[in-house]
Amino acid sequence: MLADDVLGSKRERNERPLPDSYIKAYQAISTDPNNELIVACRGDEVIGVQQITFTPYITHQGGWRATIEGVRTSSSERGKGLGTELIRFGIQRAKERGCHVVQLTTDKKREDALRFYESLGFKASHEGLKMHL
C-alpha cells in the first residue's frame, strides 16, 4: 500500500523479500511505547495502515501531541470509509493518551488527501518544512 500511488511508487520498494530497512523500522516501532502501528484487516488481507507517534513537547505547557503518519488504504477499499475510520481511531487514541493536539502532514501534491483531512476537522494552521538527508 505504501507504494500504491504516484508518490509512493517513487520512494518505496515493493519487493520480496522485503528490504531489511522496513523490518528494522517495524522492530523499532513495535518496541517503542510511544509508537503504534495500526493495521486494518478484512480476514487475512491487510486493507489499511497508519502509524501514530506520541511525543511530549516542551511547548504548550509540556503537553503531548499525536502525529499520524503513513495512512494508506488498499486501492480496493478507497472511498468506502476506511480512511475515516483509521483517522477517527487515531484521534481517539490521542485522547486516550492525553494529547492536546493531533497533527499530520500530507504532501502538497496529494490534493485529495488534503481535502479528506480538512473534511475531518484538520486545519492547515502551520507551514511545514522538511530537509531530506
Tab-separated table of C-alpha atoms in Angstrom, residues 28-74:
chain	number	residue	atom	x	y	z
A	28	ALA	CA	11.784	-0.128	16.364
A	29	ILE	CA	8.121	0.914	16.138
A	30	SER	CA	6.810	-2.250	17.782
A	31	THR	CA	9.131	-1.912	20.795
A	32	ASP	CA	8.570	1.818	21.360
A	33	PRO	CA	5.670	2.537	23.757
A	34	ASN	CA	5.178	5.929	22.099
A	35	ASN	CA	4.584	4.448	18.656
A	36	GLU	CA	1.634	2.463	17.403
A	37	LEU	CA	1.271	0.803	14.036
A	38	ILE	CA	-2.412	0.322	13.285
A	39	VAL	CA	-3.322	-2.369	10.758
A	40	ALA	CA	-6.860	-2.815	9.428
A	41	CYS	CA	-7.670	-6.278	8.082
A	42	ARG	CA	-10.512	-7.998	6.321
A	43	GLY	CA	-9.939	-11.656	7.025
A	44	ASP	CA	-6.281	-12.326	6.245
A	45	GLU	CA	-5.977	-9.306	3.932
A	46	VAL	CA	-4.409	-6.059	5.149
A	47	ILE	CA	-6.618	-3.245	3.855
A	48	GLY	CA	-5.317	-0.228	5.761
A	49	VAL	CA	-2.431	1.062	7.876
A	50	GLN	CA	-1.341	4.090	9.831
A	51	GLN	CA	1.334	4.970	12.351
A	52	ILE	CA	0.690	7.099	15.424
A	53	THR	CA	3.596	8.621	17.332
A	54	PHE	CA	3.071	10.197	20.751
A	55	THR	CA	5.564	12.941	21.594
A	56	PRO	CA	5.990	15.120	24.677
A	57	TYR	CA	6.658	18.770	23.845
A	58	ILE	CA	8.236	21.481	25.924
A	59	THR	CA	5.741	23.947	24.410
A	60	HIS	CA	2.059	24.091	25.318
A	61	GLN	CA	2.952	23.622	28.974
A	62	GLY	CA	4.714	20.344	28.367
A	63	GLY	CA	1.756	18.773	26.586
A	64	TRP	CA	1.754	15.662	24.434
A	65	ARG	CA	0.950	15.502	20.723
A	66	ALA	CA	-0.034	12.647	18.478
A	67	THR	CA	1.342	12.576	14.955
A	68	ILE	CA	-0.453	10.437	12.398
A	69	GLU	CA	1.715	9.270	9.514
A	70	GLY	CA	1.740	6.679	6.751
A	71	VAL	CA	-2.029	6.488	6.349
A	72	ARG	CA	-2.848	4.140	3.492
A	73	THR	CA	-5.851	2.138	2.377
A	74	SER	CA	-5.782	-0.528	-0.278
